[in-house]
Amino acid sequence: MKKTVIYTRQSLDAEKQKNSTDVQKDKCLEHARKNGLIVHDYFNEGERSARITGIEGRPQLLRLLHEAEKGDIERVIVYKRDRLARNVEQYMTILSRFIQANIQILFAADNEPPILSGPIGEFVEIILAGLAQQEGENIFLRQTEAKIYNAKNGLRSAGGAPYGYVLEDKLMKPTKSGRKVIKRIYELFDAYYHETRSFDEILWLMNEQFDEEKLAVHLEKEFEISIIRRPIHKGILVQHVAGKRYEAKVEKADVVSVELWESVNTKLEKLSPHLFEERDEKPSYIPMLKDKVICRACTDTSSETSDLVFLKSKTVNYTCISTSCKTQVKMAILDELVVKKVLLHIKEIAGKQHVKLKTILEQHFLERPRRKIETVKGELSILENRIKKALEKMVLENRDEHDLDMLTQTYKDKVQELLSIEKKMYELEQAIKGDEVEQYVDHLTIQNLNREQKERLLAQVQLVYVGKESFRISLADRVS
């Protein structure tokens, strides 16, 4: 007998999240009772992020998908879509696997619309998944803002307390025993340091002194370095949030004076200068308009291609390649503005030029399955040749049928894959040719698109001309 099961997941601590796994389970059970369903199993993921954690990082979801694909499950009851994923690509992958396994997905939340079938339904699911992803990003943004506030005000933004400290309402407070050990480390290092001594010699002398003073700590090199370099010991809490560094003074958190801290760190730098070398920061943002951004200060829109002066992506900005020009713009901001402009362009086409709209939709939605069909056909051709050779060997050399059976089964699977892609492509073609598609274009907003979808939209952008206060884009069919 096939089963009806419940799946739950929460992102935050139970105290902070309104819809905990217990609440979700109760709602799903209530939905099952109302519809006369018997629940056979319960998959509780617990506290797992569906925004950044991949499917492989969610063991209960993996178990659920495995049982579904074995044919053991008939339906899955979930509180809301965002319990499955807060990432468009991940959600569509999970949904696709459930649909292929003929699983019925039911939502227990009163305001959650049911899943629609067909290509238009898939388009709607992408939009709904995009909204869930945006909400997830908003939650993450609120959490980040709270962490920044804490970091600016000397409160621990994330994680526990370091050695020798405890947290009281996010405030760092040194313990009595911790204070004693940390202070002695600074004092002894300062006293035993000499330019003729190695780090290991200083460490040996300090451990000897620790034994003599009966301090129940044996110093290791890495531990001592981490203690010496920690600014909280002079009363300064340093934290990194969203790629930025924040410093704040914390009352009564200091263990040593600023002078002693500076003195010991200066001596440590002489012993191990590599510890204080600044590492090059990796770009936190990957540009989407690489090699397409033109400097309007140095280039006219009528210039020949050979005369174009580009803005190159550097860390966080698009910056003019001319050393005498100061034109630059934030990469993330420009990319988003250009995506919005392309979306407006598509919506204009939707209102005025239906044929052109459908051509663009074909390019964006049908190009990938077309390439996949060609790839699968090529794989089938190779398999046909391998099957012929295996058959010849079996007949002429009296070989075992095992290899031939495996190749034949692989061939059958590939044929099914090809038929599935062709069917989906046919449905998409029919949807694009139909009259309903224009209304769904109105739902397209930048918040509903993931990075891959944005990059596909930007593929039709030829050049972006950036000035001091404005920009112009050159599309495949016009400049706007």
GROMACS .gro file of C-alpha atoms in nm:
model
  480
    1MET     CA    1   0.000   0.000   0.000
    2LYS     CA    2   0.133   0.341  -0.096
    3LYS     CA    3   0.174   0.590   0.186
    4THR     CA    4   0.061   0.941   0.273
    5VAL     CA    5   0.342   1.125   0.453
    6ILE     CA    6   0.413   1.463   0.613
    7TYR     CA    7   0.731   1.668   0.564
    8THR     CA    8   0.830   1.957   0.796
    9ARG     CA    9   1.130   2.191   0.824
   10GLN     CA   10   1.216   2.512   1.008
   11SER     CA   11   1.496   2.762   0.953
   12LEU     CA   12   1.533   2.924   1.294
   13ASP     CA   13   1.528   2.827   1.659
   14ALA     CA   14   1.191   2.698   1.776
   15GLU     CA   15   1.150   2.999   2.011
   16LYS     CA   16   1.191   3.246   1.724
   17GLN     CA   17   0.997   3.082   1.443
   18LYS     CA   18   0.622   3.129   1.431
   19ASN     CA   19   0.554   2.807   1.241
   20SER     CA   20   0.772   2.550   1.417
   21THR     CA   21   0.781   2.187   1.304
   22ASP     CA   22   0.523   2.099   1.572
   23VAL     CA   23   0.281   2.363   1.441
   24GLN     CA   24   0.342   2.249   1.083
   25LYS     CA   25   0.281   1.885   1.178
   26ASP     CA   26  -0.049   1.970   1.355
   27LYS     CA   27  -0.169   2.169   1.052
   28CYS     CA   28  -0.076   1.883   0.815
   29LEU     CA   29  -0.252   1.626   1.035
   30GLU     CA   30  -0.562   1.848   1.046
   31HIS     CA   31  -0.553   1.874   0.664
   32ALA     CA   32  -0.527   1.494   0.639
   33ARG     CA   33  -0.826   1.442   0.873
   34LYS     CA   34  -1.042   1.689   0.680
   35ASN     CA   35  -0.969   1.503   0.356
   36GLY     CA   36  -1.012   1.153   0.498
   37LEU     CA   37  -0.643   1.062   0.467
   38ILE     CA   38  -0.439   0.836   0.695
   39VAL     CA   39  -0.082   0.955   0.761
   40HIS     CA   40   0.169   0.668   0.753
   41ASP     CA   41   0.501   0.845   0.810
   42TYR     CA   42   0.650   1.175   0.927
   43PHE     CA   43   0.969   1.328   0.782
   44ASN     CA   44   1.095   1.600   1.018
   45GLU     CA   45   1.403   1.787   0.890
   46GLY     CA   46   1.430   1.995   1.208
   47GLU     CA   47   1.631   2.318   1.188
   48ARG     CA   48   1.769   2.334   0.834
   49SER     CA   49   1.793   2.634   0.604
   50ALA     CA   50   1.622   2.581   0.267
   51ARG     CA   51   1.776   2.900   0.128
   52ILE     CA   52   2.141   2.794   0.134
   53THR     CA   53   2.136   2.422   0.221
   54GLY     CA   54   2.134   2.196  -0.085
   55ILE     CA   55   1.915   1.886  -0.120
   56GLU     CA   56   2.214   1.669  -0.029
   57GLY     CA   57   2.242   1.856   0.302
   58ARG     CA   58   1.887   1.763   0.408
   59PRO     CA   59   1.883   1.390   0.501
   60GLN     CA   60   1.506   1.365   0.562
   61LEU     CA   61   1.428   1.519   0.223
   62LEU     CA   62   1.674   1.279   0.060
   63ARG     CA   63   1.503   0.985   0.232
   64LEU     CA   64   1.161   1.115   0.124
   65LEU     CA   65   1.270   1.155  -0.240
   66HIS     CA   66   1.428   0.808  -0.238
   67GLU     CA   67   1.110   0.642  -0.105
   68ALA     CA   68   0.895   0.842  -0.347
   69GLU     CA   69   1.105   0.736  -0.645
   70LYS     CA   70   1.087   0.372  -0.530
   71GLY     CA   71   0.708   0.397  -0.556
   72ASP     CA   72   0.634   0.363  -0.184
   73ILE     CA   73   0.459   0.701  -0.146
   74GLU     CA   74   0.138   0.833  -0.302
   75ARG     CA   75   0.115   1.183  -0.155
   76VAL     CA   76   0.315   1.432   0.053
   77ILE     CA   77   0.152   1.689   0.282
   78VAL     CA   78   0.361   2.004   0.342
   79TYR     CA   79   0.260   2.319   0.531
   80LYS     CA   80   0.375   2.560   0.255
   81ARG     CA   81   0.595   2.563  -0.054
   82ASP     CA   82   0.879   2.736   0.129
   83ARG     CA   83   0.912   2.431   0.359
   84LEU     CA   84   1.042   2.241   0.055
   85ALA     CA   85   1.280   2.518  -0.055
   86ARG     CA   86   1.341   2.892  -0.051
   87ASN     CA   87   1.552   2.870  -0.365
   88VAL     CA   88   1.383   2.870  -0.709
   89GLU     CA   89   1.619   2.622  -0.873
   90GLN     CA   90   1.613   2.384  -0.575
   91TYR     CA   91   1.232   2.403  -0.544
   92MET     CA   92   1.180   2.327  -0.915
   93THR     CA   93   1.420   2.029  -0.889
   94ILE     CA   94   1.231   1.885  -0.591
   95LEU     CA   95   0.894   1.949  -0.758
   96SER     CA   96   1.011   1.785  -1.082
   97ARG     CA   97   1.128   1.473  -0.897
   98PHE     CA   98   0.795   1.444  -0.714
   99ILE     CA   99   0.597   1.489  -1.037
  100GLN     CA  100   0.807   1.228  -1.220
  101ALA     CA  101   0.738   0.987  -0.934
  102ASN     CA  102   0.361   1.058  -0.965
  103ILE     CA  103   0.347   1.206  -0.615
  104GLN     CA  104   0.053   1.427  -0.518
  105ILE     CA  105   0.167   1.733  -0.320
  106LEU     CA  106  -0.084   1.889  -0.078
  107PHE     CA  107  -0.038   2.214   0.115
  108ALA     CA  108  -0.190   2.250   0.463
  109ALA     CA  109  -0.175   2.632   0.493
  110ASP     CA  110  -0.511   2.797   0.417
  111ASN     CA  111  -0.363   3.067   0.191
  112GLU     CA  112  -0.132   2.839  -0.012
  113PRO     CA  113  -0.262   2.780  -0.369
  114PRO     CA  114  -0.252   2.421  -0.503
  115ILE     CA  115  -0.005   2.306  -0.766
  116LEU     CA  116  -0.128   2.356  -1.123
  117SER     CA  117  -0.046   2.108  -1.399
  118GLY     CA  118   0.101   2.169  -1.743
  119PRO     CA  119   0.360   2.421  -1.869
  120ILE     CA  120   0.157   2.723  -1.751
  121GLY     CA  121   0.140   2.562  -1.408
  122GLU     CA  122   0.518   2.523  -1.415
  123PHE     CA  123   0.554   2.891  -1.502
  124VAL     CA  124   0.329   2.982  -1.206
  125GLU     CA  125   0.535   2.757  -0.977
  126ILE     CA  126   0.851   2.942  -1.082
  127ILE     CA  127   0.685   3.271  -0.986
  128LEU     CA  128   0.562   3.136  -0.650
  129ALA     CA  129   0.903   2.984  -0.578
  130GLY     CA  130   1.060   3.320  -0.663
  131LEU     CA  131   0.835   3.489  -0.407
  132ALA     CA  132   0.939   3.231  -0.145
  133GLN     CA  133   1.304   3.291  -0.233
  134GLN     CA  134   1.256   3.667  -0.200
  135GLU     CA  135   1.093   3.622   0.142
  136GLY     CA  136   1.386   3.402   0.245
  137GLU     CA  137   1.626   3.672   0.133
  138ASN     CA  138   1.425   3.932   0.327
  139ILE     CA  139   1.449   3.717   0.640
  140PHE     CA  140   1.824   3.683   0.585
  141LEU     CA  141   1.849   4.061   0.536
  142ARG     CA  142   1.664   4.126   0.864
  143GLN     CA  143   1.892   3.881   1.044
  144THR     CA  144   2.197   4.050   0.890
  145GLU     CA  145   2.074   4.393   0.998
  146ALA     CA  146   2.026   4.262   1.353
  147LYS     CA  147   2.381   4.120   1.351
  148ILE     CA  148   2.520   4.453   1.226
  149TYR     CA  149   2.337   4.637   1.505
  150ASN     CA  150   2.485   4.397   1.762
  151ALA     CA  151   2.834   4.428   1.612
  152LYS     CA  152   2.817   4.809   1.624
  153ASN     CA  153   2.703   4.804   1.986
  154GLY     CA  154   2.955   4.558   2.128
  155LEU     CA  155   2.716   4.261   2.140
  156ARG     CA  156   2.803   3.915   2.009
  157SER     CA  157   2.633   3.889   1.669
  158ALA     CA  158   2.677   3.514   1.620
  159GLY     CA  159   2.844   3.214   1.778
  160GLY     CA  160   2.953   3.149   2.132
  161ALA     CA  161   3.207   3.313   2.362
  162PRO     CA  162   3.584   3.259   2.309
  163TYR     CA  163   3.812   3.097   2.566
  164GLY     CA  164   3.794   3.261   2.909
  165TYR     CA  165   3.461   3.440   2.848
  166VAL     CA  166   3.090   3.379   2.892
  167LEU     CA  167   2.795   3.545   2.719
  168GLU     CA  168   2.532   3.725   2.926
  169ASP     CA  169   2.262   3.879   2.705
  170LYS     CA  170   2.512   3.876   2.417
  171LEU     CA  171   2.767   4.069   2.628
  172MET     CA  172   3.117   3.922   2.663
  173LYS     CA  173   3.229   3.882   3.023
  174PRO     CA  174   3.561   3.726   3.132
  175THR     CA  175   3.550   3.443   3.386
  176LYS     CA  176   3.773   3.455   3.694
  177SER     CA  177   3.989   3.159   3.588
  178GLY     CA  178   3.995   3.271   3.223
  179ARG     CA  179   4.105   3.621   3.316
  180LYS     CA  180   4.396   3.482   3.520
  181VAL     CA  181   4.526   3.251   3.242
  182ILE     CA  182   4.489   3.510   2.962
  183LYS     CA  183   4.661   3.783   3.163
  184ARG     CA  184   4.957   3.556   3.245
  185ILE     CA  185   4.999   3.462   2.879
  186TYR     CA  186   5.046   3.829   2.787
  187GLU     CA  187   5.270   3.903   3.083
  188LEU     CA  188   5.496   3.601   3.035
  189PHE     CA  189   5.524   3.641   2.658
  190ASP     CA  190   5.618   4.005   2.707
  191ALA     CA  191   5.877   3.909   2.971
  192TYR     CA  192   6.032   3.608   2.793
  193TYR     CA  193   6.044   3.758   2.445
  194HIS     CA  194   6.392   3.825   2.311
  195GLU     CA  195   6.503   3.868   1.952
  196THR     CA  196   6.746   3.578   1.993
  197ARG     CA  197   6.473   3.335   2.110
  198SER     CA  198   6.246   3.132   1.885
  199PHE     CA  199   5.874   3.096   1.941
  200ASP     CA  200   5.922   2.737   2.064
  201GLU     CA  201   6.177   2.851   2.325
  202ILE     CA  202   5.940   3.118   2.456
  203LEU     CA  203   5.657   2.865   2.465
  204TRP     CA  204   5.871   2.617   2.664
  205LEU     CA  205   5.962   2.883   2.921
  206MET     CA  206   5.599   2.988   2.956
  207ASN     CA  207   5.482   2.629   3.014
  208GLU     CA  208   5.751   2.586   3.278
  209GLN     CA  209   5.616   2.895   3.456
  210PHE     CA  210   5.256   2.774   3.419
  211ASP     CA  211   5.354   2.442   3.586
  212GLU     CA  212   5.531   2.626   3.866
  213GLU     CA  213   5.225   2.848   3.928
  214LYS     CA  214   4.999   2.538   3.903
  215LEU     CA  215   4.785   2.687   3.628
  216ALA     CA  216   4.595   2.392   3.479
  217VAL     CA  217   4.665   2.483   3.117
  218HIS     CA  218   4.931   2.350   2.879
  219LEU     CA  219   5.005   2.602   2.607
  220GLU     CA  220   5.016   2.501   2.242
  221LYS     CA  221   5.149   2.734   1.973
  222GLU     CA  222   4.817   2.782   1.791
  223PHE     CA  223   4.629   2.842   2.119
  224GLU     CA  224   4.879   3.104   2.236
  225ILE     CA  225   4.868   3.288   1.901
  226SER     CA  226   4.487   3.296   1.906
  227ILE     CA  227   4.492   3.440   2.261
  228ILE     CA  228   4.753   3.709   2.186
  229ARG     CA  229   4.580   3.831   1.870
  230ARG     CA  230   4.227   3.855   2.017
  231PRO     CA  231   4.126   4.227   2.054
  232ILE     CA  232   3.855   4.149   2.310
  233HIS     CA  233   4.134   4.110   2.568
  234LYS     CA  234   4.191   4.487   2.548
  235GLY     CA  235   3.813   4.549   2.557
  236ILE     CA  236   3.751   4.576   2.181
  237LEU     CA  237   3.510   4.333   2.011
  238VAL     CA  238   3.588   4.284   1.641
  239GLN     CA  239   3.329   4.106   1.427
  240HIS     CA  240   3.275   4.053   1.055
  241VAL     CA  241   2.919   4.070   0.922
  242ALA     CA  242   2.827   4.054   0.552
  243GLY     CA  243   3.190   4.101   0.452
  244LYS     CA  244   3.244   4.416   0.663
  245ARG     CA  245   3.455   4.463   0.976
  246TYR     CA  246   3.300   4.618   1.288
  247GLU     CA  247   3.477   4.728   1.606
  248ALA     CA  248   3.309   4.820   1.935
  249LYS     CA  249   3.427   4.885   2.289
  250VAL     CA  250   3.286   4.645   2.550
  251GLU     CA  251   3.273   4.763   2.908
  252LYS     CA  252   3.453   4.541   3.163
  253ALA     CA  253   3.557   4.292   2.894
  254ASP     CA  254   3.927   4.392   2.901
  255VAL     CA  255   4.178   4.159   3.066
  256VAL     CA  256   4.501   4.350   2.989
  257SER     CA  257   4.585   4.712   2.919
  258VAL     CA  258   4.591   4.846   2.565
  259GLU     CA  259   4.966   4.914   2.607
  260LEU     CA  260   5.045   4.554   2.703
  261TRP     CA  261   4.825   4.416   2.423
  262GLU     CA  262   5.000   4.636   2.164
  263SER     CA  263   5.346   4.549   2.300
  264VAL     CA  264   5.288   4.173   2.288
  265ASN     CA  265   5.133   4.184   1.940
  266THR     CA  266   5.427   4.389   1.810
  267LYS     CA  267   5.667   4.123   1.942
  268LEU     CA  268   5.455   3.842   1.798
  269GLU     CA  269   5.464   4.014   1.458
  270LYS     CA  270   5.846   4.017   1.471
  271LEU     CA  271   5.847   3.642   1.542
  272SER     CA  272   5.576   3.549   1.290
  273PRO     CA  273   5.523   3.832   1.038
  274HIS     CA  274   5.310   3.610   0.809
  275LEU     CA  275   5.031   3.615   1.070
  276PHE     CA  276   4.986   3.988   1.016
  277GLU     CA  277   4.996   3.995   0.636
  278GLU     CA  278   4.678   4.125   0.477
  279ARG     CA  279   4.516   3.874   0.247
  280ASP     CA  280   4.360   3.985  -0.078
  281GLU     CA  281   3.985   3.981  -0.039
  282LYS     CA  282   3.793   3.785  -0.297
  283PRO     CA  283   3.512   3.971  -0.477
  284SER     CA  284   3.186   3.922  -0.292
  285TYR     CA  285   2.987   3.971  -0.611
  286ILE     CA  286   3.026   3.809  -0.954
  287PRO     CA  287   2.936   4.056  -1.232
  288MET     CA  288   2.667   3.966  -1.489
  289LEU     CA  289   2.763   4.228  -1.750
  290LYS     CA  290   3.128   4.135  -1.792
  291ASP     CA  291   3.284   4.290  -2.107
  292LYS     CA  292   2.959   4.468  -2.198
  293VAL     CA  293   2.991   4.796  -2.002
  294ILE     CA  294   3.115   5.102  -2.194
  295CYS     CA  295   3.239   5.432  -2.046
  296ARG     CA  296   3.024   5.719  -2.177
  297ALA     CA  297   3.284   5.972  -2.059
  298CYS     CA  298   3.538   5.822  -2.301
  299THR     CA  299   3.311   5.676  -2.572
  300ASP     CA  300   3.028   5.812  -2.787
  301THR     CA  301   2.738   5.576  -2.870
  302SER     CA  302   2.818   5.621  -3.240
  303SER     CA  303   3.181   5.510  -3.200
  304GLU     CA  304   3.321   5.220  -3.399
  305THR     CA  305   3.366   4.895  -3.210
  306SER     CA  306   3.744   4.934  -3.215
  307ASP     CA  307   3.713   5.273  -3.039
  308LEU     CA  308   3.503   5.156  -2.744
  309VAL     CA  309   3.645   5.215  -2.396
  310PHE     CA  310   3.523   4.953  -2.147
  311LEU     CA  311   3.455   4.948  -1.775
  312LYS     CA  312   3.619   4.641  -1.624
  313SER     CA  313   3.490   4.460  -1.316
  314LYS     CA  314   3.719   4.521  -1.017
  315THR     CA  315   3.622   4.389  -0.673
  316VAL     CA  316   3.282   4.560  -0.630
  317ASN     CA  317   3.284   4.823  -0.908
  318TYR     CA  318   3.285   4.845  -1.286
  319THR     CA  319   3.583   5.081  -1.337
  320CYS     CA  320   3.701   5.257  -1.654
  321ILE     CA  321   4.017   5.105  -1.803
  322SER     CA  322   4.149   5.455  -1.876
  323THR     CA  323   4.380   5.565  -1.593
  324SER     CA  324   4.283   5.929  -1.648
  325CYS     CA  325   3.908   5.858  -1.612
  326LYS     CA  326   3.735   5.824  -1.275
  327THR     CA  327   3.410   5.666  -1.400
  328GLN     CA  328   3.297   5.373  -1.188
  329VAL     CA  329   2.969   5.219  -1.072
  330LYS     CA  330   2.872   4.943  -0.829
  331MET     CA  331   2.845   4.614  -1.020
  332ALA     CA  332   2.546   4.480  -0.825
  333ILE     CA  333   2.349   4.804  -0.866
  334LEU     CA  334   2.412   4.837  -1.241
  335ASP     CA  335   2.332   4.470  -1.308
  336GLU     CA  336   1.996   4.500  -1.127
  337LEU     CA  337   1.908   4.826  -1.308
  338VAL     CA  338   1.982   4.670  -1.647
  339VAL     CA  339   1.775   4.359  -1.563
  340LYS     CA  340   1.482   4.587  -1.473
  341LYS     CA  341   1.518   4.772  -1.802
  342VAL     CA  342   1.520   4.446  -2.000
  343LEU     CA  343   1.207   4.331  -1.814
  344LEU     CA  344   1.034   4.658  -1.907
  345HIS     CA  345   1.137   4.601  -2.268
  346ILE     CA  346   0.984   4.251  -2.264
  347LYS     CA  347   0.661   4.385  -2.114
  348GLU     CA  348   0.642   4.652  -2.385
  349ILE     CA  349   0.676   4.378  -2.644
  350ALA     CA  350   0.404   4.180  -2.465
  351GLY     CA  351   0.168   4.475  -2.502
  352LYS     CA  352   0.255   4.569  -2.860
  353GLN     CA  353   0.437   4.291  -3.042
  354HIS     CA  354   0.304   3.947  -2.956
  355VAL     CA  355   0.509   3.767  -3.219
  356LYS     CA  356   0.835   3.915  -3.096
  357LEU     CA  357   0.744   3.826  -2.736
  358LYS     CA  358   0.690   3.464  -2.831
  359THR     CA  359   1.022   3.461  -3.017
  360ILE     CA  360   1.200   3.583  -2.701
  361LEU     CA  361   1.018   3.327  -2.485
  362GLU     CA  362   1.121   3.053  -2.727
  363GLN     CA  363   1.483   3.164  -2.697
  364HIS     CA  364   1.472   3.164  -2.315
  365PHE     CA  365   1.259   2.855  -2.248
  366LEU     CA  366   1.320   2.625  -2.548
  367GLU     CA  367   1.689   2.672  -2.621
  368ARG     CA  368   1.807   2.448  -2.334
  369PRO     CA  369   1.572   2.151  -2.406
  370ARG     CA  370   1.667   2.175  -2.775
  371ARG     CA  371   2.035   2.141  -2.687
  372LYS     CA  372   1.953   1.856  -2.450
  373ILE     CA  373   1.762   1.671  -2.724
  374GLU     CA  374   2.064   1.694  -2.955
  375THR     CA  375   2.292   1.567  -2.677
  376VAL     CA  376   2.066   1.269  -2.598
  377LYS     CA  377   2.034   1.183  -2.969
  378GLY     CA  378   2.414   1.179  -2.992
  379GLU     CA  379   2.434   0.950  -2.688
  380LEU     CA  380   2.176   0.716  -2.845
  381SER     CA  381   2.381   0.699  -3.164
  382ILE     CA  382   2.691   0.598  -2.966
  383LEU     CA  383   2.490   0.337  -2.772
  384GLU     CA  384   2.355   0.188  -3.098
  385ASN     CA  385   2.710   0.130  -3.222
  386ARG     CA  386   2.814  -0.024  -2.888
  387ILE     CA  387   2.509  -0.255  -2.892
  388LYS     CA  388   2.596  -0.374  -3.246
  389LYS     CA  389   2.954  -0.452  -3.142
  390ALA     CA  390   2.839  -0.630  -2.824
  391LEU     CA  391   2.593  -0.838  -3.029
  392GLU     CA  392   2.868  -0.935  -3.276
  393LYS     CA  393   3.100  -1.041  -2.995
  394MET     CA  394   2.824  -1.244  -2.830
  395VAL     CA  395   2.753  -1.431  -3.154
  396LEU     CA  396   3.110  -1.475  -3.282
  397GLU     CA  397   3.297  -1.517  -2.953
  398ASN     CA  398   3.022  -1.679  -2.748
  399ARG     CA  399   3.038  -1.393  -2.495
  400ASP     CA  400   2.805  -1.357  -2.196
  401GLU     CA  401   2.484  -1.157  -2.253
  402HIS     CA  402   2.545  -0.935  -1.947
  403ASP     CA  403   2.713  -0.647  -2.134
  404LEU     CA  404   2.446  -0.651  -2.403
  405ASP     CA  405   2.167  -0.645  -2.143
  406MET     CA  406   2.324  -0.346  -1.965
  407LEU     CA  407   2.368  -0.152  -2.290
  408THR     CA  408   2.012  -0.232  -2.400
  409GLN     CA  409   1.869  -0.111  -2.069
  410THR     CA  410   2.077   0.210  -2.088
  411TYR     CA  411   1.947   0.260  -2.443
  412LYS     CA  412   1.586   0.217  -2.326
  413ASP     CA  413   1.640   0.467  -2.044
  414LYS     CA  414   1.787   0.720  -2.287
  415VAL     CA  415   1.491   0.677  -2.523
  416GLN     CA  416   1.252   0.745  -2.233
  417GLU     CA  417   1.456   1.051  -2.140
  418LEU     CA  418   1.437   1.176  -2.499
  419LEU     CA  419   1.060   1.120  -2.516
  420SER     CA  420   1.014   1.302  -2.185
  421ILE     CA  421   1.213   1.607  -2.301
  422GLU     CA  422   1.034   1.613  -2.637
  423LYS     CA  423   0.694   1.596  -2.463
  424LYS     CA  424   0.784   1.879  -2.226
  425MET     CA  425   0.919   2.085  -2.513
  426TYR     CA  426   0.600   2.026  -2.715
  427GLU     CA  427   0.388   2.142  -2.418
  428LEU     CA  428   0.604   2.453  -2.378
  429GLU     CA  429   0.575   2.529  -2.750
  430GLN     CA  430   0.195   2.500  -2.730
  431ALA     CA  431   0.186   2.726  -2.424
  432ILE     CA  432   0.403   2.989  -2.593
  433LYS     CA  433   0.191   2.977  -2.908
  434GLY     CA  434  -0.130   3.017  -2.702
  435ASP     CA  435  -0.291   3.341  -2.594
  436GLU     CA  436  -0.254   3.294  -2.217
  437VAL     CA  437   0.118   3.358  -2.200
  438GLU     CA  438   0.100   3.739  -2.213
  439GLN     CA  439  -0.082   3.766  -1.880
  440TYR     CA  440   0.196   3.578  -1.705
  441VAL     CA  441   0.458   3.820  -1.831
  442ASP     CA  442   0.294   4.084  -1.610
  443HIS     CA  443   0.396   3.876  -1.306
  444LEU     CA  444   0.763   3.892  -1.403
  445THR     CA  445   0.954   4.106  -1.154
  446ILE     CA  446   1.321   4.116  -1.063
  447GLN     CA  447   1.236   3.965  -0.722
  448ASN     CA  448   1.096   3.653  -0.890
  449LEU     CA  449   1.411   3.579  -1.091
  450ASN     CA  450   1.714   3.385  -0.973
  451ARG     CA  451   2.065   3.467  -1.092
  452GLU     CA  452   2.058   3.217  -1.381
  453GLN     CA  453   1.732   3.362  -1.514
  454LYS     CA  454   1.872   3.716  -1.489
  455GLU     CA  455   2.183   3.612  -1.681
  456ARG     CA  456   1.964   3.461  -1.954
  457LEU     CA  457   1.772   3.788  -1.981
  458LEU     CA  458   2.097   3.986  -1.999
  459ALA     CA  459   2.221   3.766  -2.283
  460GLN     CA  460   2.021   3.981  -2.527
  461VAL     CA  461   2.203   4.296  -2.404
  462GLN     CA  462   2.482   4.390  -2.644
  463LEU     CA  463   2.635   4.691  -2.468
  464VAL     CA  464   2.566   4.915  -2.168
  465TYR     CA  465   2.679   5.279  -2.193
  466VAL     CA  466   2.740   5.424  -1.845
  467GLY     CA  467   2.759   5.797  -1.775
  468LYS     CA  468   2.786   5.996  -1.453
  469GLU     CA  469   2.412   6.003  -1.382
  470SER     CA  470   2.251   5.773  -1.639
  471PHE     CA  471   2.304   5.472  -1.861
  472ARG     CA  472   2.179   5.341  -2.194
  473ILE     CA  473   2.156   4.983  -2.311
  474SER     CA  474   2.190   4.843  -2.660
  475LEU     CA  475   1.965   4.542  -2.712
  476ALA     CA  476   1.959   4.303  -3.003
  477ASP     CA  477   1.680   4.508  -3.165
  478ARG     CA  478   1.721   4.864  -3.036
  479VAL     CA  479   1.890   5.111  -2.800
  480SER     CA  480   1.685   5.218  -2.494
   0.00000   0.00000   0.00000
